[in-house]
């Protein structure tokens, strides 16, 4: 495992990379023995640095929960990251494309919790009971680390590639629909690019939230009432460029849109 000084140096590099929009070299290339636990230690310190600067925790994201995303990245285990309050945008938002590095868009469902969730032993049914509503969301992926050759260690250290999320559509209680069959069609500039069902996320996106509660319990952490949890993408990431409009149609759950300029 990496020593404390190295973990601090990496976390500070990532804070600076987010500020100056220049990705840092691959961590695994520079630290071949770096482990998943090291990368979560980096992410935890990166979170603390941001909170010290005034950012507020508003939720969590889960990544790589579907076969579509695992096939797209070559990474076969889920990961998680932090969502700060300034990362949550409303549908119709206009985003500055050059603020992000290699931006990509994913189609997801987000869970708003109305009670705390903690592991170990958290189940899908615990998640459903603790959810106030589920709402459509787009995740905009960002990258503070070079893309080529990334591993799970690089991705976790990079806050699971979280940029921002765009929330919209129609919030529903989790008992109003079968979440597995919530679907979406993702368009870029009026052309359809991706389609998928939320059941692609561990058979039920609520299972992703349960996985997260159990995973972070090992670090003495838990999910809190009021947090918004992104459960993971059920389509492959879609590359976007300056001038692109994004439109995600969730059928009965409404639409989410954003535009890059």
Coordinates of C-alpha atoms in Angstrom, one line a residue:
X1 CA 0.0 0.0 0.0
X2 CA 1.0 3.6 -0.6
X3 CA 2.4 5.7 2.3
X4 CA 0.4 8.7 3.6
X5 CA 2.7 11.3 1.9
X6 CA 2.1 9.7 -1.5
X7 CA -1.7 9.5 -1.0
X8 CA -1.7 13.2 0.0
X9 CA 0.4 14.2 -3.0
X10 CA -2.0 12.3 -5.4
X11 CA -5.1 13.9 -3.8
X12 CA -3.6 17.4 -4.2
X13 CA -2.7 16.6 -7.8
X14 CA -6.3 15.8 -8.5
X15 CA -7.6 18.9 -6.8
X16 CA -5.2 21.0 -9.0
X17 CA -6.2 19.0 -12.1
X18 CA -9.9 19.8 -11.5
X19 CA -8.9 23.5 -11.2
X20 CA -6.7 23.8 -14.3
X21 CA -8.4 21.2 -16.5
X22 CA -5.2 19.4 -17.3
X23 CA -5.4 15.6 -16.6
X24 CA -2.5 14.1 -14.7
X25 CA -0.6 11.0 -15.8
X26 CA -1.9 7.5 -15.0
X27 CA -1.5 6.6 -11.4
X28 CA -1.0 3.0 -12.1
X29 CA 1.9 3.8 -14.5
X30 CA 3.6 5.8 -11.7
X31 CA 2.6 3.6 -8.8
X32 CA 2.4 0.0 -10.1
X33 CA 1.6 -1.4 -6.7
X34 CA -1.3 0.9 -6.0
X35 CA -4.3 -1.0 -4.7
X36 CA -8.1 -0.4 -4.7
X37 CA -7.8 0.5 -1.0
X38 CA -5.2 3.1 -1.8
X39 CA -7.4 4.6 -4.4
X40 CA -10.3 4.9 -2.0
X41 CA -7.9 6.6 0.5
X42 CA -7.0 9.1 -2.2
X43 CA -10.7 9.7 -3.0
X44 CA -11.5 10.2 0.7
X45 CA -8.7 12.7 1.1
X46 CA -9.8 14.5 -2.1
X47 CA -13.3 14.7 -0.6
X48 CA -11.9 16.2 2.6
X49 CA -9.9 18.8 0.6
X50 CA -13.1 19.9 -1.2
X51 CA -15.2 20.0 1.9
X52 CA -12.5 22.2 3.5
X53 CA -12.9 24.6 0.6
X54 CA -16.7 24.9 1.2
X55 CA -18.3 22.2 -0.9
X56 CA -21.1 20.2 0.7
X57 CA -21.8 16.5 0.3
X58 CA -25.2 16.0 -1.4
X59 CA -25.0 12.3 -2.5
X60 CA -23.1 9.5 -4.0
X61 CA -22.6 7.9 -7.4
X62 CA -22.2 4.3 -8.3
X63 CA -20.3 3.3 -11.4
X64 CA -19.7 0.3 -13.6
X65 CA -22.8 -1.6 -12.3
X66 CA -24.0 -2.7 -15.8
X67 CA -22.5 -5.1 -18.3
X68 CA -22.8 -2.2 -20.9
X69 CA -20.5 0.0 -18.8
X70 CA -18.1 -2.8 -17.9
X71 CA -17.8 -3.8 -21.5
X72 CA -17.2 -0.1 -22.5
X73 CA -14.4 0.4 -19.9
X74 CA -12.9 -3.1 -19.6
X75 CA -13.4 -2.8 -15.8
X76 CA -15.5 -5.6 -14.2
X77 CA -16.3 -4.4 -10.7
X78 CA -18.5 -1.5 -9.5
X79 CA -17.0 1.6 -7.9
X80 CA -18.4 4.7 -6.2
X81 CA -17.7 8.4 -5.8
X82 CA -18.9 11.6 -4.2
X83 CA -21.6 14.1 -5.4
X84 CA -21.2 17.6 -4.1
X85 CA -24.2 20.1 -4.1
X86 CA -22.7 22.1 -6.9
X87 CA -22.6 19.0 -9.1
X88 CA -26.5 18.7 -9.3
X89 CA -28.0 20.6 -12.2
X90 CA -31.6 20.9 -13.5
X91 CA -32.9 19.6 -16.9
X92 CA -32.4 22.2 -19.6
X93 CA -29.0 23.3 -18.3
X94 CA -26.4 24.7 -20.6
X95 CA -22.9 23.3 -19.9
X96 CA -19.6 24.8 -20.9
X97 CA -18.0 22.0 -22.9
X98 CA -14.4 23.0 -22.3
X99 CA -14.9 23.0 -18.5
X100 CA -14.8 19.2 -18.8
X101 CA -12.1 16.8 -20.0
X102 CA -13.4 14.1 -22.4
X103 CA -17.0 14.6 -21.4
X104 CA -19.4 11.7 -21.9
X105 CA -23.0 11.3 -21.0
X106 CA -24.7 8.3 -19.2
X107 CA -28.4 7.5 -18.6
X108 CA -29.3 6.6 -15.0
X109 CA -31.9 6.7 -12.3
X110 CA -31.3 8.6 -9.0
X111 CA -32.6 7.6 -5.6
X112 CA -33.6 10.3 -3.1
X113 CA -33.3 8.8 0.4
X114 CA -35.7 9.8 3.2
X115 CA -33.9 7.7 5.9
X116 CA -30.4 6.5 6.6
X117 CA -29.0 3.3 5.1
X118 CA -26.1 1.4 6.5
X119 CA -24.5 -1.9 6.0
X120 CA -23.4 -4.6 6.3
X121 CA -26.6 -6.5 5.4
X122 CA -28.4 -3.8 3.5
X123 CA -30.8 -5.3 1.0
X124 CA -32.7 -4.2 -2.0
X125 CA -35.9 -4.1 0.1
X126 CA -34.2 -1.8 2.7
X127 CA -33.3 0.5 -0.2
X128 CA -36.9 0.6 -1.5
X129 CA -38.2 1.3 2.0
X130 CA -35.7 4.1 2.5
X131 CA -36.4 5.8 -0.9
X132 CA -38.6 8.9 -1.1
X133 CA -38.6 8.9 -4.9
X134 CA -36.7 7.8 -8.0
X135 CA -36.0 10.3 -10.7
X136 CA -34.3 10.3 -14.2
X137 CA -30.8 11.7 -14.4
X138 CA -27.9 12.1 -16.8
X139 CA -24.4 11.8 -15.5
X140 CA -21.7 13.9 -17.2
X141 CA -18.4 12.1 -16.9
X142 CA -15.2 14.1 -16.5
X143 CA -11.6 13.0 -16.2
X144 CA -8.8 14.4 -14.1
X145 CA -6.5 11.5 -15.1
X146 CA -5.4 10.4 -18.6
X147 CA -8.0 8.2 -20.3
X148 CA -5.8 5.7 -22.2
X149 CA -5.0 2.7 -20.1
X150 CA -7.0 3.6 -17.1
X151 CA -7.7 0.8 -14.5
X152 CA -10.2 0.6 -11.6
X153 CA -7.5 2.2 -9.4
X154 CA -7.2 5.3 -11.6
X155 CA -11.0 5.6 -11.9
X156 CA -11.7 5.3 -8.2
X157 CA -9.0 7.9 -7.3
X158 CA -10.6 10.2 -9.9
X159 CA -13.9 10.2 -7.9
X160 CA -15.3 7.5 -10.3
X161 CA -15.0 10.0 -13.2
X162 CA -17.9 12.1 -11.8
X163 CA -18.4 15.5 -13.4
X164 CA -22.0 16.7 -12.8
X165 CA -25.5 15.2 -13.0
X166 CA -28.6 16.7 -14.7
X167 CA -31.9 15.8 -13.0
X168 CA -35.3 16.0 -14.6
X169 CA -38.4 14.1 -15.7
X170 CA -41.0 12.8 -13.3
X171 CA -40.1 11.7 -9.8
X172 CA -41.9 8.5 -8.8
X173 CA -42.2 6.4 -5.6
X174 CA -40.3 3.1 -6.0
X175 CA -43.5 1.1 -5.5
X176 CA -45.3 2.9 -8.4
X177 CA -43.3 1.2 -11.1
X178 CA -41.1 -1.9 -11.7
X179 CA -37.8 -0.2 -11.7
X180 CA -36.2 -3.0 -13.8
X181 CA -38.4 -1.9 -16.7
X182 CA -37.7 1.8 -16.5
X183 CA -36.1 2.5 -19.9
X184 CA -34.6 5.4 -21.8
X185 CA -33.6 6.4 -25.3
X186 CA -30.6 8.7 -25.5
X187 CA -30.3 11.2 -28.3
X188 CA -27.5 13.5 -29.5
X189 CA -28.5 16.3 -31.9
X190 CA -31.8 14.6 -32.7
X191 CA -30.1 11.3 -33.6
X192 CA -30.7 8.3 -31.3
X193 CA -27.4 6.9 -29.9
X194 CA -28.2 4.5 -27.1
X195 CA -31.2 2.6 -25.5
X196 CA -31.4 0.6 -22.3
X197 CA -33.4 -0.7 -19.4
X198 CA -32.6 0.0 -15.8
X199 CA -32.6 -3.7 -15.1
X200 CA -29.2 -3.8 -16.7
X201 CA -27.9 -2.3 -13.4
X202 CA -27.5 -5.5 -11.2
X203 CA -31.0 -6.7 -12.3
X204 CA -32.5 -3.7 -10.3
X205 CA -30.9 -0.3 -9.8
X206 CA -31.9 -0.5 -6.1
X207 CA -29.5 -3.3 -5.8
X208 CA -26.7 -0.9 -6.7
X209 CA -27.7 1.4 -3.8
X210 CA -27.6 -1.6 -1.5
X211 CA -24.2 -2.6 -2.8
X212 CA -23.0 0.9 -2.0
X213 CA -24.3 0.9 1.5
X214 CA -22.6 -2.4 2.2
X215 CA -19.4 -1.3 0.5
X216 CA -18.9 1.9 2.4
X217 CA -19.8 0.3 5.8
X218 CA -16.3 -1.2 5.8
X219 CA -15.0 2.4 6.0
X220 CA -17.4 3.3 8.9
X221 CA -19.6 5.3 6.4
X222 CA -23.3 5.2 5.5
X223 CA -25.9 6.8 3.3
X224 CA -27.9 9.6 4.9
X225 CA -31.4 10.8 4.5
X226 CA -31.6 13.5 1.9
X227 CA -28.8 12.2 -0.2
X228 CA -29.3 11.6 -3.9
X229 CA -27.7 8.4 -5.1
X230 CA -26.9 7.8 -8.8
X231 CA -27.4 4.1 -9.2
X232 CA -25.3 3.5 -12.3
X233 CA -25.7 3.8 -16.1
X234 CA -27.7 1.3 -18.1
X235 CA -26.2 2.5 -21.4
X236 CA -22.7 2.9 -22.7
X237 CA -21.2 6.4 -22.3
X238 CA -21.9 8.7 -25.2
X239 CA -19.2 11.2 -26.2
X240 CA -20.3 14.8 -26.6
X241 CA -18.8 17.9 -28.2
X242 CA -19.2 21.6 -28.1
X243 CA -22.5 22.5 -29.7
X244 CA -24.2 19.2 -29.0
X245 CA -27.7 18.9 -27.5
X246 CA -28.6 15.9 -25.4
X247 CA -32.1 14.5 -25.0
X248 CA -33.0 11.5 -22.9
X249 CA -36.5 10.2 -23.2
X250 CA -37.6 8.0 -20.2
X251 CA -41.1 7.4 -21.6
X252 CA -43.6 7.6 -18.6
X253 CA -40.9 9.1 -16.4
X254 CA -40.4 12.1 -18.7
X255 CA -37.3 13.6 -20.3
X256 CA -34.0 15.1 -19.3
X257 CA -32.1 17.5 -21.5
X258 CA -28.9 19.5 -21.6
X259 CA -26.7 21.3 -24.1
X260 CA -23.0 21.9 -24.4
X261 CA -21.6 25.1 -25.7

